[in-house]
PDB file of C-alpha atoms in Angstrom:
ATOM      1  CA  MET S   1     108.877  74.910  98.846  1.00 96.00           C
ATOM      2  CA  ARG S   2     108.529  75.577 102.549  1.00 96.00           C
ATOM      3  CA  ARG S   3     110.767  77.007 105.233  1.00 96.00           C
ATOM      4  CA  LEU S   4     111.526  74.630 108.072  1.00 96.00           C
ATOM      5  CA  PHE S   5     114.046  76.832 109.893  1.00 96.00           C
ATOM      6  CA  PRO S   6     113.956  79.517 111.068  1.00 94.00           C
ATOM      7  CA  LEU S   7     110.198  79.928 111.204  1.00 87.00           C
ATOM      8  CA  THR S   8     109.191  83.534 110.603  1.00 72.00           C
ATOM      9  CA  ALA S   9     106.153  83.326 112.916  1.00 60.00           C
ATOM     10  CA  PRO S  10     104.953  80.915 115.578  1.00 54.00           C
ATOM     11  CA  PHE S  11     102.276  78.394 114.804  1.00 49.00           C
ATOM     12  CA  ALA S  12      98.778  79.723 115.435  1.00 48.00           C
ATOM     13  CA  PRO S  13      95.279  78.202 115.201  1.00 50.00           C
ATOM     14  CA  VAL S  14      93.272  79.400 112.224  1.00 49.00           C
ATOM     15  CA  PRO S  15      89.656  78.582 111.323  1.00 51.00           C
ATOM     16  CA  ASP S  16      89.008  76.508 108.242  1.00 52.00           C
ATOM     17  CA  SER S  17      86.506  78.612 106.288  1.00 50.00           C
ATOM     18  CA  GLU S  18      84.694  75.660 104.763  1.00 53.00           C
ATOM     19  CA  ASN S  19      84.326  73.304 107.733  1.00 53.00           C
ATOM     20  CA  THR S  20      84.824  75.805 110.586  1.00 47.00           C
ATOM     21  CA  VAL S  21      87.412  73.468 112.117  1.00 46.00           C
ATOM     22  CA  VAL S  22      90.394  74.956 113.885  1.00 45.00           C
ATOM     23  CA  GLU S  23      93.670  73.518 112.509  1.00 42.00           C
ATOM     24  CA  PRO S  24      97.307  74.414 113.161  1.00 46.00           C
ATOM     25  CA  LEU S  25      99.094  76.735 110.806  1.00 42.00           C
ATOM     26  CA  GLY S  26     102.368  75.167 109.635  1.00 48.00           C
ATOM     27  CA  PRO S  27     105.073  76.067 107.094  1.00 69.00           C
ATOM     28  CA  HIS S  28     103.361  76.964 103.838  1.00 80.00           C
ATOM     29  CA  ASP S  29     104.302  74.804 100.835  1.00 90.00           C
ATOM     30  CA  ARG S  30     104.380  76.856  97.628  1.00 91.00           C
ATOM     31  CA  GLU S  31     106.773  77.816  94.848  1.00 90.00           C
ATOM     32  CA  TRP S  32     108.984  80.690  95.925  1.00 95.00           C
ATOM     33  CA  THR S  33     109.764  83.518  93.525  1.00 96.00           C
ATOM     34  CA  LEU S  34     113.348  84.194  92.509  1.00 96.00           C
ATOM     35  CA  ASP S  35     113.239  87.449  94.482  1.00 96.00           C
ATOM     36  CA  GLU S  36     112.186  85.593  97.631  1.00 96.00           C
ATOM     37  CA  LEU S  37     114.999  83.094  97.167  1.00 97.00           C
ATOM     38  CA  ALA S  38     117.477  85.904  96.507  1.00 97.00           C
ATOM     39  CA  ASP S  39     116.426  87.596  99.753  1.00 97.00           C
ATOM     40  CA  ALA S  40     116.751  84.314 101.639  1.00 96.00           C
ATOM     41  CA  TYR S  41     120.278  83.733 100.293  1.00 98.00           C
ATOM     42  CA  ALA S  42     121.528  87.327 100.395  1.00 97.00           C
ATOM     43  CA  TYR S  43     125.185  87.778 101.329  1.00 97.00           C
ATOM     44  CA  PRO S  44     125.769  89.377 104.728  1.00 94.00           C
ATOM     45  CA  ALA S  45     126.221  93.149 104.568  1.00 92.00           C
ATOM     46  CA  THR S  46     129.761  94.474 104.770  1.00 88.00           C
ATOM     47  CA  ASP S  47     129.054  95.899 108.238  1.00 90.00           C
ATOM     48  CA  ASP S  48     127.551  92.648 109.533  1.00 92.00           C
ATOM     49  CA  PRO S  49     129.580  91.480 112.571  1.00 92.00           C
ATOM     50  CA  VAL S  50     129.788  87.990 111.031  1.00 91.00           C
ATOM     51  CA  ARG S  51     132.115  89.462 108.390  1.00 91.00           C
ATOM     52  CA  SER S  52     134.455  91.102 110.873  1.00 89.00           C
ATOM     53  CA  GLY S  53     138.032  90.633 109.743  1.00 87.00           C
ATOM     54  CA  ARG S  54     137.051  88.962 106.439  1.00 90.00           C
ATOM     55  CA  THR S  55     138.107  90.523 103.131  1.00 91.00           C
ATOM     56  CA  GLY S  56     135.252  88.784 101.370  1.00 95.00           C
ATOM     57  CA  TRP S  57     132.657  86.054 101.865  1.00 97.00           C
ATOM     58  CA  LEU S  58     133.257  82.577 100.451  1.00 98.00           C
ATOM     59  CA  ARG S  59     130.107  80.502 100.146  1.00 98.00           C
ATOM     60  CA  ALA S  60     129.989  76.929  98.861  1.00 98.00           C
ATOM     61  CA  ASN S  61     127.085  75.279  97.080  1.00 97.00           C
ATOM     62  CA  MET S  62     127.068  71.489  96.929  1.00 96.00           C
ATOM     63  CA  VAL S  63     124.585  68.638  96.583  1.00 96.00           C
ATOM     64  CA  SER S  64     124.826  65.273  98.297  1.00 97.00           C
ATOM     65  CA  SER S  65     122.833  62.044  98.335  1.00 97.00           C
ATOM     66  CA  VAL S  66     121.565  60.881 101.718  1.00 96.00           C
ATOM     67  CA  ASP S  67     124.359  58.283 101.776  1.00 96.00           C
ATOM     68  CA  GLY S  68     127.019  60.982 101.313  1.00 95.00           C
ATOM     69  CA  ALA S  69     127.841  60.857  97.584  1.00 95.00           C
ATOM     70  CA  ALA S  70     128.858  64.173  96.015  1.00 94.00           C
ATOM     71  CA  HIS S  71     128.065  62.943  92.518  1.00 91.00           C
ATOM     72  CA  HIS S  72     126.921  59.912  90.532  1.00 90.00           C
ATOM     73  CA  GLU S  73     129.276  58.601  87.853  1.00 87.00           C
ATOM     74  CA  GLY S  74     131.252  61.837  87.933  1.00 81.00           C
ATOM     75  CA  ARG S  75     128.349  64.277  87.619  1.00 84.00           C
ATOM     76  CA  SER S  76     126.192  66.102  90.142  1.00 89.00           C
ATOM     77  CA  GLN S  77     123.137  66.416  87.866  1.00 89.00           C
ATOM     78  CA  PRO S  78     121.650  62.979  88.762  1.00 92.00           C
ATOM     79  CA  LEU S  79     121.406  64.159  92.382  1.00 95.00           C
ATOM     80  CA  SER S  80     119.750  67.472  91.526  1.00 95.00           C
ATOM     81  CA  SER S  81     116.148  68.640  91.117  1.00 97.00           C
ATOM     82  CA  ASP S  82     114.227  71.593  89.693  1.00 96.00           C
ATOM     83  CA  ALA S  83     114.302  73.352  93.069  1.00 97.00           C
ATOM     84  CA  ASP S  84     118.010  72.644  93.452  1.00 97.00           C
ATOM     85  CA  MET S  85     118.663  74.185  90.041  1.00 96.00           C
ATOM     86  CA  ARG S  86     116.577  77.259  90.934  1.00 97.00           C
ATOM     87  CA  ILE S  87     118.708  77.785  94.022  1.00 98.00           C
ATOM     88  CA  PHE S  88     121.850  77.109  91.968  1.00 97.00           C
ATOM     89  CA  GLY S  89     120.809  79.900  89.601  1.00 97.00           C
ATOM     90  CA  VAL S  90     119.986  82.278  92.452  1.00 98.00           C
ATOM     91  CA  LEU S  91     123.358  81.724  94.132  1.00 98.00           C
ATOM     92  CA  ARG S  92     125.105  82.477  90.844  1.00 97.00           C
ATOM     93  CA  GLY S  93     122.879  85.506  90.333  1.00 97.00           C
ATOM     94  CA  LEU S  94     124.090  86.953  93.649  1.00 98.00           C
ATOM     95  CA  ALA S  95     127.825  86.212  93.262  1.00 98.00           C
ATOM     96  CA  ASP S  96     130.650  88.389  91.970  1.00 98.00           C
ATOM     97  CA  ALA S  97     132.666  85.324  90.994  1.00 98.00           C
ATOM     98  CA  VAL S  98     132.191  81.550  90.910  1.00 98.00           C
ATOM     99  CA  VAL S  99     135.297  79.665  92.074  1.00 98.00           C
ATOM    100  CA  VAL S 100     135.704  76.140  90.727  1.00 97.00           C
ATOM    101  CA  GLY S 101     138.431  73.526  90.452  1.00 96.00           C
ATOM    102  CA  ALA S 102     139.909  72.558  87.085  1.00 96.00           C
ATOM    103  CA  GLU S 103     138.762  68.934  87.359  1.00 93.00           C
ATOM    104  CA  THR S 104     135.177  70.032  87.939  1.00 92.00           C
ATOM    105  CA  VAL S 105     135.420  72.316  84.902  1.00 94.00           C
ATOM    106  CA  ARG S 106     136.445  69.293  82.839  1.00 92.00           C
ATOM    107  CA  GLN S 107     133.929  66.836  84.350  1.00 88.00           C
ATOM    108  CA  GLU S 108     130.904  69.137  84.321  1.00 87.00           C
ATOM    109  CA  GLY S 109     131.640  70.876  81.003  1.00 89.00           C
ATOM    110  CA  TYR S 110     131.610  74.368  82.484  1.00 93.00           C
ATOM    111  CA  ARG S 111     130.448  77.235  80.325  1.00 94.00           C
ATOM    112  CA  PRO S 112     130.489  81.000  81.009  1.00 95.00           C
ATOM    113  CA  ALA S 113     127.932  82.320  83.462  1.00 95.00           C
ATOM    114  CA  ARG S 114     125.085  84.084  81.682  1.00 94.00           C
ATOM    115  CA  ALA S 115     123.267  87.284  82.472  1.00 96.00           C
ATOM    116  CA  ARG S 116     119.719  86.808  83.727  1.00 96.00           C
ATOM    117  CA  GLU S 117     117.128  89.540  83.513  1.00 96.00           C
ATOM    118  CA  ALA S 118     115.634  88.450  86.843  1.00 96.00           C
ATOM    119  CA  PHE S 119     118.795  89.608  88.637  1.00 97.00           C
ATOM    120  CA  ALA S 120     119.722  92.601  86.472  1.00 97.00           C
ATOM    121  CA  GLY S 121     118.298  95.266  88.802  1.00 97.00           C
ATOM    122  CA  ARG S 122     119.628  93.606  91.939  1.00 97.00           C
ATOM    123  CA  ARG S 123     123.116  93.286  90.448  1.00 97.00           C
ATOM    124  CA  ALA S 124     123.150  96.861  89.169  1.00 97.00           C
ATOM    125  CA  ALA S 125     122.116  98.171  92.585  1.00 96.00           C
ATOM    126  CA  ALA S 126     124.970  96.192  94.165  1.00 95.00           C
ATOM    127  CA  GLY S 127     127.501  97.582  91.678  1.00 95.00           C
ATOM    128  CA  GLN S 128     127.961  94.210  89.995  1.00 96.00           C
ATOM    129  CA  GLY S 129     128.391  93.411  86.313  1.00 95.00           C
ATOM    130  CA  PRO S 130     125.678  91.567  84.390  1.00 95.00           C
ATOM    131  CA  ALA S 131     127.080  88.094  85.195  1.00 97.00           C
ATOM    132  CA  PRO S 132     129.602  86.609  87.624  1.00 98.00           C
ATOM    133  CA  ALA S 133     133.100  85.756  86.476  1.00 97.00           C
ATOM    134  CA  ILE S 134     134.171  82.116  86.536  1.00 98.00           C
ATOM    135  CA  ALA S 135     137.437  81.681  88.451  1.00 98.00           C
ATOM    136  CA  VAL S 136     139.200  78.373  87.746  1.00 98.00           C
ATOM    137  CA  VAL S 137     141.668  77.078  90.348  1.00 98.00           C
ATOM    138  CA  THR S 138     144.470  75.102  88.718  1.00 97.00           C
ATOM    139  CA  ALA S 139     148.133  74.257  89.304  1.00 96.00           C
ATOM    140  CA  GLY S 140     149.209  72.972  85.896  1.00 96.00           C
ATOM    141  CA  LEU S 141     146.677  74.915  83.780  1.00 97.00           C
ATOM    142  CA  GLY S 142     145.760  71.705  81.975  1.00 96.00           C
ATOM    143  CA  LEU S 143     142.691  73.309  80.420  1.00 96.00           C
ATOM    144  CA  ASP S 144     141.309  73.493  76.899  1.00 95.00           C
ATOM    145  CA  PHE S 145     141.483  77.204  76.154  1.00 96.00           C
ATOM    146  CA  THR S 146     139.411  76.803  72.970  1.00 95.00           C
ATOM    147  CA  LEU S 147     136.265  76.039  74.992  1.00 94.00           C
ATOM    148  CA  PRO S 148     133.468  78.640  75.291  1.00 95.00           C
ATOM    149  CA  LEU S 149     134.420  79.212  78.934  1.00 96.00           C
ATOM    150  CA  PHE S 150     137.470  81.046  77.621  1.00 96.00           C
ATOM    151  CA  THR S 151     136.362  82.203  74.167  1.00 94.00           C
ATOM    152  CA  GLU S 152     132.789  83.401  74.834  1.00 94.00           C
ATOM    153  CA  PRO S 153     132.464  84.793  78.395  1.00 95.00           C
ATOM    154  CA  MET S 154     130.556  88.012  79.093  1.00 94.00           C
ATOM    155  CA  VAL S 155     133.356  88.884  81.523  1.00 94.00           C
ATOM    156  CA  PRO S 156     136.870  87.424  81.219  1.00 95.00           C
ATOM    157  CA  THR S 157     137.333  84.042  82.857  1.00 98.00           C
ATOM    158  CA  LEU S 158     139.839  84.152  85.706  1.00 98.00           C
ATOM    159  CA  VAL S 159     142.551  81.540  86.165  1.00 98.00           C
ATOM    160  CA  LEU S 160     143.875  81.222  89.710  1.00 98.00           C
ATOM    161  CA  THR S 161     147.244  79.515  89.973  1.00 98.00           C
ATOM    162  CA  GLY S 162     150.601  79.707  91.723  1.00 98.00           C
ATOM    163  CA  ALA S 163     153.584  81.866  90.828  1.00 97.00           C
ATOM    164  CA  GLY S 164     155.470  78.683  89.867  1.00 97.00           C
ATOM    165  CA  ALA S 165     152.908  77.573  87.269  1.00 97.00           C
ATOM    166  CA  PRO S 166     154.255  76.533  83.809  1.00 96.00           C
ATOM    167  CA  PRO S 167     155.013  79.803  81.957  1.00 97.00           C
ATOM    168  CA  ASP S 168     153.884  78.414  78.596  1.00 97.00           C
ATOM    169  CA  ARG S 169     150.460  77.511  80.016  1.00 97.00           C
ATOM    170  CA  VAL S 170     150.138  80.911  81.673  1.00 98.00           C
ATOM    171  CA  ALA S 171     150.895  82.510  78.303  1.00 98.00           C
ATOM    172  CA  ALA S 172     148.329  80.256  76.595  1.00 97.00           C
ATOM    173  CA  ALA S 173     145.667  81.247  79.107  1.00 97.00           C
ATOM    174  CA  ARG S 174     146.332  84.931  78.590  1.00 97.00           C
ATOM    175  CA  ALA S 175     146.384  84.531  74.813  1.00 96.00           C
ATOM    176  CA  ALA S 176     142.921  82.970  75.054  1.00 95.00           C
ATOM    177  CA  GLY S 177     141.641  86.063  76.882  1.00 95.00           C
ATOM    178  CA  ALA S 178     141.722  84.719  80.443  1.00 97.00           C
ATOM    179  CA  GLU S 179     142.995  86.848  83.303  1.00 97.00           C
ATOM    180  CA  VAL S 180     145.647  84.948  85.272  1.00 98.00           C
ATOM    181  CA  LEU S 181     145.886  85.694  88.996  1.00 98.00           C
ATOM    182  CA  PHE S 182     148.575  84.283  91.280  1.00 98.00           C
ATOM    183  CA  ALA S 183     147.406  83.069  94.693  1.00 98.00           C
ATOM    184  CA  GLY S 184     150.407  81.051  95.842  1.00 97.00           C
ATOM    185  CA  GLU S 185     154.186  81.067  95.770  1.00 96.00           C
ATOM    186  CA  GLY S 186     154.625  77.531  94.413  1.00 95.00           C
ATOM    187  CA  GLN S 187     152.999  75.873  91.427  1.00 92.00           C
ATOM    188  CA  GLY S 188     149.622  75.519  93.111  1.00 93.00           C
ATOM    189  CA  VAL S 189     147.149  77.823  94.799  1.00 97.00           C
ATOM    190  CA  ASP S 190     147.219  78.584  98.513  1.00 97.00           C
ATOM    191  CA  PRO S 191     143.491  78.279  99.394  1.00 96.00           C
ATOM    192  CA  ALA S 192     143.862  80.767 102.250  1.00 96.00           C
ATOM    193  CA  ARG S 193     144.862  83.477  99.740  1.00 97.00           C
ATOM    194  CA  VAL S 194     142.080  83.060  97.202  1.00 98.00           C
ATOM    195  CA  THR S 195     139.514  85.314  98.897  1.00 97.00           C
ATOM    196  CA  GLY S 196     142.010  88.140  99.321  1.00 97.00           C
ATOM    197  CA  VAL S 197     143.282  87.896  95.738  1.00 98.00           C
ATOM    198  CA  LEU S 198     139.756  88.008  94.326  1.00 98.00           C
ATOM    199  CA  ALA S 199     138.743  90.802  96.702  1.00 97.00           C
ATOM    200  CA  GLY S 200     141.646  92.770  95.252  1.00 96.00           C
ATOM    201  CA  ARG S 201     139.865  92.554  91.887  1.00 96.00           C
ATOM    202  CA  GLY S 202     136.592  93.740  93.441  1.00 96.00           C
ATOM    203  CA  HIS S 203     135.087  90.262  93.843  1.00 98.00           C
ATOM    204  CA  THR S 204     134.005  89.965  97.481  1.00 97.00           C
ATOM    205  CA  ARG S 205     130.804  87.910  97.097  1.00 98.00           C
ATOM    206  CA  LEU S 206     132.283  84.546  96.228  1.00 98.00           C
ATOM    207  CA  LEU S 207     130.617  81.240  95.417  1.00 98.00           C
ATOM    208  CA  THR S 208     132.490  77.964  95.070  1.00 98.00           C
ATOM    209  CA  GLU S 209     130.913  74.934  93.426  1.00 94.00           C
ATOM    210  CA  GLY S 210     133.758  72.558  94.241  1.00 88.00           C
ATOM    211  CA  GLY S 211     134.703  69.971  93.466  1.00 90.00           C
ATOM    212  CA  PRO S 212     135.193  68.038  96.684  1.00 94.00           C
ATOM    213  CA  MET S 213     138.985  68.385  96.717  1.00 94.00           C
ATOM    214  CA  LEU S 214     138.932  72.167  96.296  1.00 96.00           C
ATOM    215  CA  LEU S 215     136.169  72.558  98.864  1.00 96.00           C
ATOM    216  CA  GLY S 216     138.107  70.393 101.313  1.00 96.00           C
ATOM    217  CA  GLN S 217     141.157  72.595 100.853  1.00 95.00           C
ATOM    218  CA  PHE S 218     139.139  75.752 101.518  1.00 96.00           C
ATOM    219  CA  ALA S 219     137.618  74.238 104.656  1.00 95.00           C
ATOM    220  CA  ALA S 220     140.952  72.960 105.973  1.00 94.00           C
ATOM    221  CA  ALA S 221     142.504  76.403 105.431  1.00 94.00           C
ATOM    222  CA  GLY S 222     139.725  78.125 107.397  1.00 94.00           C
ATOM    223  CA  ALA S 223     138.675  80.038 104.279  1.00 96.00           C
ATOM    224  CA  LEU S 224     135.091  78.744 104.008  1.00 97.00           C
ATOM    225  CA  ASP S 225     132.482  81.110 105.460  1.00 97.00           C
ATOM    226  CA  GLU S 226     129.223  79.424 104.475  1.00 98.00           C
ATOM    227  CA  LEU S 227     127.995  76.093 103.134  1.00 98.00           C
ATOM    228  CA  CYS S 228     124.778  75.759 101.143  1.00 98.00           C
ATOM    229  CA  LEU S 229     124.146  71.999 101.074  1.00 98.00           C
ATOM    230  CA  SER S 230     121.311  70.393  99.131  1.00 98.00           C
ATOM    231  CA  LEU S 231     120.495  66.959 100.555  1.00 98.00           C
ATOM    232  CA  ALA S 232     118.892  64.791  97.873  1.00 97.00           C
ATOM    233  CA  PRO S 233     116.463  62.025  98.932  1.00 97.00           C
ATOM    234  CA  VAL S 234     118.335  59.402  96.895  1.00 96.00           C
ATOM    235  CA  VAL S 235     120.853  56.664  97.623  1.00 96.00           C
ATOM    236  CA  ALA S 236     123.789  56.513  95.203  1.00 94.00           C
ATOM    237  CA  VAL S 237     126.074  53.857  96.773  1.00 93.00           C
ATOM    238  CA  GLY S 238     129.255  53.522  94.645  1.00 90.00           C
ATOM    239  CA  ASP S 239     132.606  55.043  95.523  1.00 90.00           C
ATOM    240  CA  ALA S 240     131.864  58.740  94.935  1.00 91.00           C
ATOM    241  CA  PRO S 241     133.660  61.090  97.354  1.00 91.00           C
ATOM    242  CA  ARG S 242     131.981  63.162 100.037  1.00 94.00           C
ATOM    243  CA  ILE S 243     131.334  66.842  99.289  1.00 95.00           C
ATOM    244  CA  MET S 244     134.717  67.607 100.877  1.00 95.00           C
ATOM    245  CA  ASN S 245     137.824  65.555 100.239  1.00 91.00           C
ATOM    246  CA  GLY S 246     140.996  67.056 101.630  1.00 83.00           C
ATOM    247  CA  PRO S 247     143.447  67.183 104.503  1.00 81.00           C
ATOM    248  CA  ALA S 248     142.086  66.497 107.969  1.00 86.00           C
ATOM    249  CA  VAL S 249     141.692  69.415 110.347  1.00 89.00           C
ATOM    250  CA  PRO S 250     143.210  69.121 113.848  1.00 91.00           C
ATOM    251  CA  VAL S 251     139.836  69.857 115.461  1.00 92.00           C
ATOM    252  CA  PRO S 252     136.475  69.641 113.626  1.00 93.00           C
ATOM    253  CA  GLU S 253     135.184  73.154 113.010  1.00 92.00           C
ATOM    254  CA  ARG S 254     131.623  73.907 114.056  1.00 94.00           C
ATOM    255  CA  PHE S 255     129.239  75.726 111.719  1.00 97.00           C
ATOM    256  CA  ALA S 256     125.884  77.158 112.816  1.00 96.00           C
ATOM    257  CA  LEU S 257     122.640  76.270 111.042  1.00 98.00           C
ATOM    258  CA  ALA S 258     121.261  79.384 109.334  1.00 97.00           C
ATOM    259  CA  SER S 259     118.261  78.072 107.419  1.00 97.00           C
ATOM    260  CA  VAL S 260     116.492  74.981 106.053  1.00 98.00           C
ATOM    261  CA  LEU S 261     114.099  74.885 103.100  1.00 97.00           C
ATOM    262  CA  GLU S 262     112.301  71.790 101.801  1.00 97.00           C
ATOM    263  CA  GLU S 263     110.718  70.773  98.515  1.00 97.00           C
ATOM    264  CA  ALA S 264     109.757  67.308  97.277  1.00 96.00           C
ATOM    265  CA  GLY S 265     111.895  65.652  99.928  1.00 97.00           C
ATOM    266  CA  PHE S 266     115.011  67.703  99.156  1.00 98.00           C
ATOM    267  CA  LEU S 267     116.461  69.651 102.081  1.00 98.00           C
ATOM    268  CA  PHE S 268     118.214  72.909 101.233  1.00 98.00           C
ATOM    269  CA  THR S 269     120.375  73.765 104.215  1.00 98.00           C
ATOM    270  CA  ARG S 270     122.633  76.732 104.896  1.00 98.00           C
ATOM    271  CA  TYR S 271     125.392  76.735 107.502  1.00 98.00           C
ATOM    272  CA  ARG S 272     127.620  79.627 108.552  1.00 96.00           C
ATOM    273  CA  ARG S 273     130.925  79.680 110.360  1.00 90.00           C
ATOM    274  CA  SER S 274     130.223  79.910 114.087  1.00 83.00           C
TER     275      SER S 274
END
């Protein structure tokens, strides 16, 4: 893996020890440690001006083919790589909670987040539990509450829904051990309220893994703070949606490029709200 942007030092000529030829020093291609990746993807500090007025920080992590597909035949795994999965694990290792739509839970077969020894010290120092909570966004609560996501989590799975959600499904979720949080007055969730509701439970470092409809709703509501986009060097064709699929915004919102890493043709980009 190598950093393409920002470069930490300017290029400089260095002598080649074997042939005594001066060659340019470019970005160094090597495998990064998990600690180096965690430092590169650290959440902004609470006193960072970029967080002014924000109750928490909502970061998205998505992968896309070069022709814009968010998945292949309903799953993101065919677009992924070893490096992409390392970054996926790091982003989870830094988060208080992982926010995901109900359809993605069903399509991807979501399981509880696990504790990883590599992040134990970092999480303890940040006052975090051993693993992030999974927070499922759903209107009708059409979920299988016998799945491990609800029966075997290290920390209770959260269900985010609206105050008008079906009472019997709310009761079923609670009976399964899930914690139900209301983030909307109707049956569904108001995406603009999700960060505040989760911050009220102490979850301010948020990571959403989609799917495209949920991510589009967050972006349209002005709730998305950061996008970590892995661009896979593959062409998927087909009719898969883009990484965001939601209501149009009146004016396209500009995000600023924060960093770019590269490995085996994959580009790992990070954009922040301008």
